[in-house]
Amino acid sequence: MGDFENSPNDKSGVITADEYKEKANAFFKEQQYDKAIEYYSKAIELDPKNAIYYSNRSFAYLKTEAFGFALADATKAVELQKSYTKAYYRRATAYMALGKFKLALRDYEAVHKACPNDKDARLKYNECNKLVKKLAFEKAIAVNEVKKSVVDSINFDSITIEEDYSGPALEDGKVTEKFIKDLLATYKQQGKLHRKYAYKILFDVKSYFMEQPSLIDVTIEDNEKFTVCGDIHGQFYDLMNIFELNGLPSPTNPYLFNGDFVDRGSFSVECIFTLFSFKLLYPEKFFMSRGNHESHTMNQMYGFEGEVRSKYTAQMADLFTEVYNWLPLAHCLNKRVLVMHGGLFAKDGVKLDDIRSIDRNRQPPEEGLMCDLLWSDPQNAEGRAPSKRGVGIQFGPDVTKAFIEENGLDYIVRSHEVKSEGYEVAHNEKCITVFSAPNYCDTMGNKGAFITLRGKDMKPKFTSYTAVPHPDIKPMAYANPLLSLIA
């Protein structure tokens, strides 16, 4: 039920609409999803009562992670054609992507009832039903017990290191340059860090982040080069390529990684332990912001939790959730450039001190400052609009201008969106997007990019690069099977 559909050319006026749809289908097959959306939209303009057009466009929106728009289109298709099972599938997938599992279950149930002999429909219904029951059980337990940290439940000293282990080793319990060198070499050969060292890194990095504010002020010296990277999404070999191109992090080569280190790519464990190790080695010269994928719901759906369970334990997956809750939400560079993963806010008048005072030790809420920092996107139109993602908002050039003027900033940098060149300069050069995962999910064909700037003038310089080969493990290999439509 994952394919898009063709509709018959049997009504006056529909032929032209169908021609648009055929062009859209061709763009979809070539993975040019934005073009597909454009042509499905033209078909809808000419024939706004055709459920297939909305359903096909919903599918394209799913591919571009515009889950809010995908949800709206699938709902419209259902309204136009109550028996249209593909539309229910697409709406369920959008609900799953947004973490609205009960609503997804309702749609999977509708498909299962309409197609009782369809094995895929039955599988998806059963999987979603299990997930909803599991979450309800966990919620019931949580009400009746005081939530203990995973750190308190692990007897670290009892974890033994086997005699035949020859991988990277912490020195006196600390990350060193040698440890990181050995770690990177091990990961490149698809080796594994011992769970004892993995737990120690997580304990230590959690303790460090707990002491940090929600907004970190970063000082960059006049002639110091500073690098900002966007989403990595578990693409470890592309992360290594960044270090090849731009040098390893060091006291003289500082970096900021701007969220979404994990999920989708199937080397997320390697990415996050690499980044956390650099954070512990160079805490004042290596920075990490939280992204919308550093959250329990996203990790549950998009592969990180499954990958941690596969390579380590379910307990470690829970510990990652605790660590992510303490990641800073934004960084201010030389009091001139604000860097956050998503974007600006649903209301005017937000000050940097408002960001500093956010209570971030929690799962991202569905609205408010923390939500907007992690989820929002820029738009070309003035003002604000509901988000294409179904979470956060879209903000225009006037919103950016007002925010930077009110806070005495030069511009903002954010990530969160695939860009063909790996970056985009928008809003009269006041809003920059940087995305560092090239050929995202092995399908998008985009370049990755990073930004370098110097403290003297804070002018951004962009470096784009293409994807490098990686071992034959597909993206989303550890993801929830219910997301197979958008894998």
Coordinates of C-alpha atoms in Angstrom, one line a residue:
M1 CA 0.0 0.0 0.0
G2 CA 3.0 2.3 -0.3
D3 CA 2.7 3.2 -4.0
F4 CA 1.0 6.3 -5.3
E5 CA -2.0 5.9 -7.6
N6 CA -3.1 6.9 -11.1
S7 CA -6.7 8.0 -11.7
P8 CA -8.7 7.6 -14.9
N9 CA -9.0 10.3 -17.5
D10 CA -12.8 10.0 -17.7
K11 CA -14.1 13.4 -16.9
S12 CA -14.0 16.7 -18.6
G13 CA -11.3 18.9 -17.3
V14 CA -9.5 16.1 -15.5
I15 CA -7.2 15.3 -18.4
T16 CA -5.0 18.4 -17.7
A17 CA -5.1 17.7 -14.0
D18 CA -4.0 14.1 -14.7
E19 CA -1.2 15.3 -16.9
Y20 CA 0.1 17.3 -13.9
K21 CA -0.3 14.3 -11.7
E22 CA 1.6 12.1 -14.2
K23 CA 4.5 14.6 -14.2
A24 CA 4.3 14.6 -10.4
N25 CA 4.5 10.8 -10.3
A26 CA 7.6 10.9 -12.5
F27 CA 9.3 13.5 -10.2
F28 CA 8.4 11.3 -7.2
K29 CA 10.0 8.2 -8.8
E30 CA 13.1 10.3 -9.4
Q31 CA 13.0 11.3 -5.7
Q32 CA 12.4 15.0 -6.6
Y33 CA 9.8 15.3 -3.9
D34 CA 9.5 19.1 -3.9
K35 CA 8.8 19.1 -7.6
A36 CA 6.3 16.3 -7.2
I37 CA 4.5 18.3 -4.6
E38 CA 4.4 21.3 -6.9
Y39 CA 2.8 19.3 -9.7
Y40 CA 0.3 17.5 -7.4
S41 CA -0.7 20.9 -6.2
K42 CA -1.4 22.0 -9.8
A43 CA -3.5 18.9 -10.3
I44 CA -5.5 19.7 -7.1
E45 CA -6.1 23.3 -8.3
L46 CA -7.8 22.0 -11.4
D47 CA -9.6 19.1 -9.7
P48 CA -9.9 19.8 -6.0
K49 CA -12.3 16.8 -5.4
N50 CA -9.9 14.1 -6.4
A51 CA -8.9 12.1 -3.3
I52 CA -6.0 10.4 -5.2
Y53 CA -4.2 13.8 -5.8
Y54 CA -4.3 14.6 -2.1
S55 CA -3.2 11.1 -1.1
N56 CA -0.3 11.2 -3.5
R57 CA 0.8 14.7 -2.3
S58 CA 0.5 13.4 1.2
F59 CA 3.0 10.6 0.3
A60 CA 5.4 13.2 -1.1
Y61 CA 5.1 15.4 2.0
L62 CA 5.9 12.3 4.2
K63 CA 9.1 11.9 2.2
T64 CA 10.1 15.6 2.9
E65 CA 9.2 15.2 6.6
A66 CA 6.4 17.8 6.2
F67 CA 4.2 15.7 8.5
G68 CA 1.7 18.4 9.3
F69 CA 0.9 18.9 5.6
A70 CA 0.9 15.1 5.0
L71 CA -1.6 14.7 7.7
A72 CA -3.9 17.5 6.3
D73 CA -3.8 16.0 2.8
A74 CA -4.5 12.4 4.0
T75 CA -7.4 13.7 6.1
K76 CA -8.8 15.6 3.0
A77 CA -8.4 12.4 0.9
V78 CA -10.3 10.4 3.6
E79 CA -13.1 13.0 3.7
L80 CA -13.4 12.9 -0.1
Q81 CA -13.4 9.1 -0.3
K82 CA -14.3 7.3 3.0
S83 CA -13.2 3.9 1.7
Y84 CA -9.8 5.0 0.4
T85 CA -7.4 2.7 2.4
K86 CA -4.2 4.3 1.2
A87 CA -5.3 7.6 2.6
Y88 CA -5.8 6.0 6.0
Y89 CA -2.3 4.4 5.7
R90 CA -0.7 7.8 5.0
R91 CA -2.5 9.5 7.8
A92 CA -1.5 6.8 10.2
T93 CA 2.1 7.2 9.1
A94 CA 2.0 11.0 9.6
Y95 CA 0.5 10.4 13.1
M96 CA 3.2 7.9 13.9
A97 CA 5.9 10.3 12.8
L98 CA 4.4 12.9 15.1
G99 CA 4.3 10.5 18.0
K100 CA 0.4 10.5 18.0
F101 CA 0.2 6.7 18.4
K102 CA -3.4 6.4 19.5
L103 CA -4.7 8.3 16.5
A104 CA -2.5 6.2 14.2
L105 CA -3.9 3.1 15.8
R106 CA -7.4 4.3 14.9
D107 CA -6.5 4.6 11.2
Y108 CA -4.6 1.2 11.1
E109 CA -7.8 -0.3 12.6
A110 CA -9.9 1.2 9.9
V111 CA -7.6 -0.3 7.2
H112 CA -7.5 -3.7 9.0
K113 CA -11.3 -3.8 9.2
A114 CA -11.6 -2.8 5.5
C115 CA -9.0 -5.3 4.4
P116 CA -9.1 -8.2 6.9
N117 CA -7.1 -10.5 4.7
D118 CA -4.3 -8.0 4.0
K119 CA -1.2 -9.3 5.9
D120 CA 0.5 -5.9 5.9
A121 CA -2.6 -4.1 7.3
R122 CA -2.9 -6.7 10.0
L123 CA 0.9 -6.4 10.8
K124 CA 0.8 -2.7 11.1
Y125 CA -2.4 -2.7 13.2
N126 CA -0.9 -5.3 15.6
E127 CA 2.5 -3.5 15.9
C128 CA 0.8 -0.1 16.6
N129 CA -1.6 -1.8 19.1
K130 CA 1.4 -3.3 21.0
L131 CA 3.1 0.1 21.1
V132 CA 0.1 1.9 22.4
K133 CA -0.4 -0.8 25.1
K134 CA 3.3 -0.6 26.1
L135 CA 3.2 3.1 26.4
A136 CA 0.0 3.0 28.5
F137 CA 1.7 0.4 30.8
E138 CA 4.8 2.5 31.2
K139 CA 2.7 5.6 32.0
A140 CA 0.7 3.6 34.6
I141 CA 3.9 2.4 36.3
A142 CA 5.4 5.9 36.2
V143 CA 2.5 7.3 38.2
N144 CA 3.1 4.8 41.0
E145 CA 6.8 5.1 41.4
V146 CA 9.4 7.8 41.9
K147 CA 11.4 8.1 38.7
K148 CA 15.0 7.0 39.4
S149 CA 17.9 7.8 37.3
V150 CA 19.4 5.0 35.2
V151 CA 22.8 6.0 36.7
D152 CA 21.6 5.0 40.1
S153 CA 20.5 1.6 38.9
I154 CA 23.8 0.6 37.3
N155 CA 26.5 -1.1 39.3
F156 CA 29.4 0.3 37.2
D157 CA 32.1 -1.5 39.1
S158 CA 30.5 -4.9 38.5
I159 CA 30.9 -4.5 34.7
T160 CA 33.9 -6.6 33.7
I161 CA 36.1 -6.0 30.7
E162 CA 36.8 -9.3 29.0
E163 CA 40.5 -10.4 28.6
D164 CA 40.1 -10.6 24.8
Y165 CA 38.8 -7.0 24.5
S166 CA 41.3 -5.0 22.4
G167 CA 39.3 -1.9 21.6
P168 CA 39.6 1.7 22.9
A169 CA 40.2 2.1 26.6
L170 CA 39.7 5.1 28.9
E171 CA 42.8 6.1 30.8
D172 CA 42.1 6.4 34.6
G173 CA 38.4 6.7 33.6
K174 CA 39.1 9.7 31.3
V175 CA 38.8 10.5 27.6
T176 CA 42.2 11.2 26.1
E177 CA 43.5 12.0 22.7
K178 CA 44.7 8.5 22.3
F179 CA 41.3 7.1 23.3
I180 CA 39.6 9.2 20.6
K181 CA 42.2 8.2 18.0
D182 CA 41.6 4.5 18.9
L183 CA 37.8 5.0 19.0
L184 CA 37.7 6.5 15.5
A185 CA 39.9 3.8 14.1
T186 CA 37.8 1.1 15.7
Y187 CA 34.5 2.6 14.4
K188 CA 35.9 2.9 10.9
Q189 CA 36.5 -0.8 11.0
Q190 CA 32.9 -1.4 12.4
G191 CA 34.3 -2.3 15.8
K192 CA 32.6 -1.6 19.1
L193 CA 33.4 0.3 22.3
H194 CA 33.1 -1.8 25.4
R195 CA 29.9 -1.2 27.3
K196 CA 31.8 -0.2 30.5
Y197 CA 33.5 2.7 28.8
A198 CA 30.3 3.6 26.9
Y199 CA 28.4 3.9 30.2
K200 CA 31.2 5.9 31.8
I201 CA 31.1 8.4 28.9
L202 CA 27.4 8.8 29.4
F203 CA 27.7 9.2 33.1
D204 CA 30.3 11.9 32.8
V205 CA 28.7 13.8 29.9
K206 CA 25.4 13.9 31.7
S207 CA 27.1 15.3 34.8
Y208 CA 28.7 18.0 32.7
F209 CA 25.6 19.0 30.9
M210 CA 23.6 19.2 34.1
E211 CA 25.8 22.1 35.2
Q212 CA 25.3 24.1 32.0
P213 CA 22.6 26.7 31.3
S214 CA 20.0 26.3 28.5
L215 CA 21.8 29.0 26.5
I216 CA 25.6 28.8 26.3
D217 CA 27.6 31.9 25.6
V218 CA 30.7 31.2 23.5
T219 CA 33.7 33.5 23.0
I220 CA 35.6 33.3 19.8
E221 CA 38.9 35.1 19.6
D222 CA 39.6 37.5 16.7
N223 CA 41.7 35.2 14.7
E224 CA 40.2 31.9 15.9
K225 CA 38.4 29.7 13.4
F226 CA 35.1 28.4 14.7
T227 CA 33.1 25.7 12.9
V228 CA 29.3 25.1 13.0
C229 CA 27.9 21.8 11.7
G230 CA 24.2 21.0 11.2
D231 CA 22.4 17.6 11.3
I232 CA 24.6 14.5 11.2
H233 CA 21.7 11.9 11.6
G234 CA 23.9 8.8 12.2
Q235 CA 26.0 9.2 9.1
F236 CA 29.3 8.4 10.8
Y237 CA 31.4 8.1 7.7
D238 CA 30.3 11.6 6.5
L239 CA 31.1 12.9 10.0
M240 CA 34.6 11.5 9.5
N241 CA 34.8 13.3 6.2
I242 CA 34.0 16.6 7.9
F243 CA 37.0 16.0 10.1
E244 CA 39.1 15.1 7.1
L245 CA 38.2 18.3 5.3
N246 CA 38.3 20.7 8.3
G247 CA 40.5 19.0 10.9
L248 CA 39.7 17.1 14.1
P249 CA 38.3 19.2 17.0
S250 CA 41.0 20.5 19.2
P251 CA 41.6 23.6 21.5
T252 CA 42.7 25.5 18.3
N253 CA 39.9 24.0 16.1
P254 CA 36.6 24.4 18.0
Y255 CA 33.3 23.1 16.8
L256 CA 29.6 23.4 17.5
F257 CA 27.3 20.5 16.4
N258 CA 23.8 21.9 16.1
G259 CA 21.5 18.9 17.0
D260 CA 20.1 15.8 15.3
F261 CA 23.2 13.7 15.8
V262 CA 21.3 10.5 15.7
D263 CA 18.3 8.7 14.1
R264 CA 17.7 7.6 10.5
G265 CA 21.4 6.9 9.7
S266 CA 22.4 3.4 11.1
F267 CA 25.7 4.5 12.6
S268 CA 24.1 6.8 15.2
V269 CA 25.8 5.0 18.2
E270 CA 29.2 5.7 16.6
C271 CA 28.3 9.3 15.9
I272 CA 27.1 10.1 19.4
F273 CA 30.0 8.4 21.3
T274 CA 32.4 10.3 19.0
L275 CA 30.8 13.6 19.7
F276 CA 30.4 13.0 23.5
S277 CA 34.0 11.9 23.7
F278 CA 35.2 15.2 22.1
K279 CA 32.9 17.1 24.5
L280 CA 34.6 15.5 27.5
L281 CA 38.1 16.0 26.1
Y282 CA 37.6 19.7 25.1
P283 CA 34.6 20.9 27.1
E284 CA 35.4 24.6 26.5
K285 CA 36.1 24.2 22.8
F286 CA 33.5 21.6 21.6
F287 CA 29.7 22.3 21.8
M288 CA 26.5 20.4 21.2
S289 CA 22.9 21.7 20.9
R290 CA 19.8 19.6 21.3
G291 CA 17.9 18.8 18.2
N292 CA 14.3 17.6 17.8
H293 CA 15.7 14.1 17.3
E294 CA 17.3 14.1 20.7
S295 CA 14.0 12.9 22.2
H296 CA 12.4 9.7 23.3
T297 CA 9.6 9.7 20.8
M298 CA 11.8 10.4 17.8
N299 CA 14.4 7.8 18.9
Q300 CA 11.7 5.2 19.4
M301 CA 10.5 5.7 15.8
Y302 CA 13.5 6.7 13.7
G303 CA 16.0 4.0 14.8
F304 CA 18.3 5.3 17.6
E305 CA 16.6 3.4 20.3
G306 CA 16.6 0.2 18.2
E307 CA 20.2 0.7 17.4
V308 CA 21.3 1.1 21.0
R309 CA 19.3 -1.9 22.0
S310 CA 20.9 -3.9 19.3
K311 CA 24.5 -2.8 20.0
Y312 CA 24.1 -2.4 23.8
T313 CA 21.0 -2.6 26.0
A314 CA 17.6 -1.2 26.6
Q315 CA 18.9 0.3 29.8
M316 CA 21.5 2.3 27.9
A317 CA 18.8 3.6 25.6
D318 CA 17.0 4.9 28.7
L319 CA 20.2 6.6 29.9
F320 CA 20.6 8.3 26.5
T321 CA 17.1 9.8 27.0
E322 CA 18.2 11.2 30.4
V323 CA 21.4 12.7 28.9
Y324 CA 19.6 14.3 26.0
N325 CA 17.2 16.1 28.4
W326 CA 20.2 18.1 29.6
L327 CA 21.7 19.1 26.3
P328 CA 21.8 22.9 25.9
L329 CA 19.1 24.4 23.6
A330 CA 21.1 27.2 22.0
H331 CA 24.5 28.9 21.8
C332 CA 25.3 32.6 21.4
L333 CA 28.6 33.3 19.6
N334 CA 30.4 36.5 20.7
K335 CA 27.0 38.0 21.6
R336 CA 26.4 38.4 17.9
V337 CA 25.1 35.1 16.4
L338 CA 22.4 32.9 17.9
V339 CA 22.6 29.2 17.0
M340 CA 19.7 26.8 17.6
H341 CA 18.5 23.7 15.9
G342 CA 15.0 24.7 14.7
G343 CA 14.2 28.4 14.7
L344 CA 12.3 31.3 16.2
F345 CA 9.2 31.7 18.2
A346 CA 5.4 31.8 18.0
K347 CA 5.3 35.1 19.9
D348 CA 7.1 38.4 19.7
G349 CA 9.4 39.9 22.3
V350 CA 11.5 36.8 23.2
K351 CA 14.8 37.8 24.8
L352 CA 18.0 35.8 25.2
D353 CA 17.4 35.7 28.9
D354 CA 14.1 34.0 28.3
I355 CA 16.0 31.2 26.5
R356 CA 18.5 31.0 29.4
S357 CA 15.7 30.5 31.9
I358 CA 14.0 27.6 30.0
D359 CA 13.6 24.4 32.2
R360 CA 14.9 22.0 29.6
N361 CA 15.2 18.8 31.6
R362 CA 12.2 17.1 30.0
Q363 CA 10.9 15.7 26.7
P364 CA 10.2 18.5 24.2
P365 CA 6.7 20.0 24.7
E366 CA 4.3 20.5 21.8
E367 CA 4.4 24.3 22.1
G368 CA 6.3 27.1 23.8
L369 CA 9.9 28.4 23.5
M370 CA 11.6 25.0 23.9
C371 CA 9.4 23.5 21.2
D372 CA 10.0 26.4 18.8
L373 CA 13.8 26.2 19.3
L374 CA 13.8 22.6 18.3
W375 CA 11.1 22.4 15.6
S376 CA 10.4 25.8 13.8
D377 CA 11.4 26.6 10.2
P378 CA 11.8 29.9 8.2
Q379 CA 9.4 30.8 5.4
N380 CA 9.6 33.3 2.6
A381 CA 6.3 35.0 3.5
E382 CA 6.1 37.7 6.2
G383 CA 4.6 36.8 9.5
R384 CA 4.0 33.4 11.0
A385 CA 2.2 30.3 9.8
P386 CA 1.4 26.8 11.1
S387 CA 4.4 24.5 10.6
K388 CA 4.5 22.1 7.7
R389 CA 5.8 19.6 10.2
G390 CA 2.8 19.7 12.5
V391 CA 5.0 20.9 15.4
G392 CA 6.5 24.4 15.9
I393 CA 5.8 27.3 13.6
Q394 CA 7.1 28.8 10.3
F395 CA 8.5 32.4 10.7
G396 CA 9.1 35.1 8.1
P397 CA 11.8 37.6 7.4
D398 CA 10.0 40.3 9.5
V399 CA 10.0 37.9 12.5
T400 CA 13.8 37.3 12.1
K401 CA 14.5 41.0 11.7
A402 CA 12.6 42.0 14.8
F403 CA 14.2 39.2 16.9
I404 CA 17.8 40.1 16.0
E405 CA 17.2 43.8 16.4
E406 CA 15.7 43.3 19.8
N407 CA 18.6 41.1 21.0
G408 CA 21.4 43.0 19.4
L409 CA 22.4 40.1 17.1
D410 CA 23.9 40.1 13.6
Y411 CA 22.1 37.0 12.3
I412 CA 20.9 33.5 13.4
V413 CA 22.1 30.0 12.4
R414 CA 19.8 27.0 12.4
S415 CA 19.8 23.5 10.9
H416 CA 16.8 21.0 10.8
E417 CA 16.2 21.1 7.0
V418 CA 17.8 19.4 4.0
K419 CA 19.3 21.9 1.5
S420 CA 20.6 21.0 -1.9
E421 CA 24.0 22.7 -1.3
G422 CA 24.0 21.8 2.4
Y423 CA 23.2 25.4 3.4
E424 CA 20.9 28.3 2.6
V425 CA 21.0 32.0 3.3
A426 CA 17.6 33.6 3.7
H427 CA 15.7 36.5 5.3
N428 CA 18.0 39.2 3.9
E429 CA 21.1 37.2 5.0
K430 CA 19.8 37.2 8.6
C431 CA 18.8 33.5 8.7
I432 CA 21.3 30.8 7.7
T433 CA 20.5 27.1 7.5
V434 CA 23.3 24.5 7.7
F435 CA 22.7 20.8 7.2
S436 CA 25.7 18.4 7.4
A437 CA 24.3 15.0 6.3
P438 CA 25.0 14.7 2.5
N439 CA 22.8 12.4 0.4
Y440 CA 20.4 12.3 3.4
C441 CA 19.1 8.7 4.0
D442 CA 21.0 7.6 0.9
T443 CA 18.2 9.0 -1.2
M444 CA 18.1 12.8 -1.3
G445 CA 21.2 13.6 -3.4
N446 CA 21.9 16.8 -1.4
K447 CA 25.3 18.0 -0.4
G448 CA 26.3 18.5 3.2
A449 CA 27.9 21.7 4.5
F450 CA 29.6 23.4 7.5
I451 CA 30.1 27.0 8.4
T452 CA 33.4 28.5 9.4
L453 CA 33.8 32.0 10.9
R454 CA 36.3 34.1 12.8
G455 CA 35.7 36.1 15.8
K456 CA 37.0 39.3 14.2
D457 CA 34.1 39.8 11.8
M458 CA 31.8 36.7 12.4
K459 CA 31.3 36.4 8.6
P460 CA 30.1 32.9 7.6
K461 CA 32.1 30.9 5.1
F462 CA 30.4 27.8 3.6
T463 CA 32.1 24.5 2.7
S464 CA 29.9 22.0 0.8
Y465 CA 30.8 18.4 0.2
T466 CA 29.3 15.2 -1.2
A467 CA 28.6 11.9 0.6
V468 CA 31.3 9.3 1.1
P469 CA 30.8 5.5 0.9
H470 CA 29.7 3.6 4.0
P471 CA 29.3 -0.1 4.9
D472 CA 26.2 -1.7 3.4
I473 CA 23.8 -1.0 6.2
K474 CA 20.8 1.0 5.0
P475 CA 19.4 4.0 6.7
M476 CA 16.5 3.3 9.0
A477 CA 17.8 -0.2 9.5
Y478 CA 16.8 0.0 13.2
A479 CA 13.7 2.1 12.8
N480 CA 10.2 1.2 13.8
P481 CA 8.7 -0.9 11.0
L482 CA 5.6 1.2 11.1
L483 CA 7.6 4.0 9.4
S484 CA 8.3 1.8 6.3
L485 CA 6.3 4.2 4.2
I486 CA 8.9 7.0 4.6
A487 CA 12.0 4.9 4.9

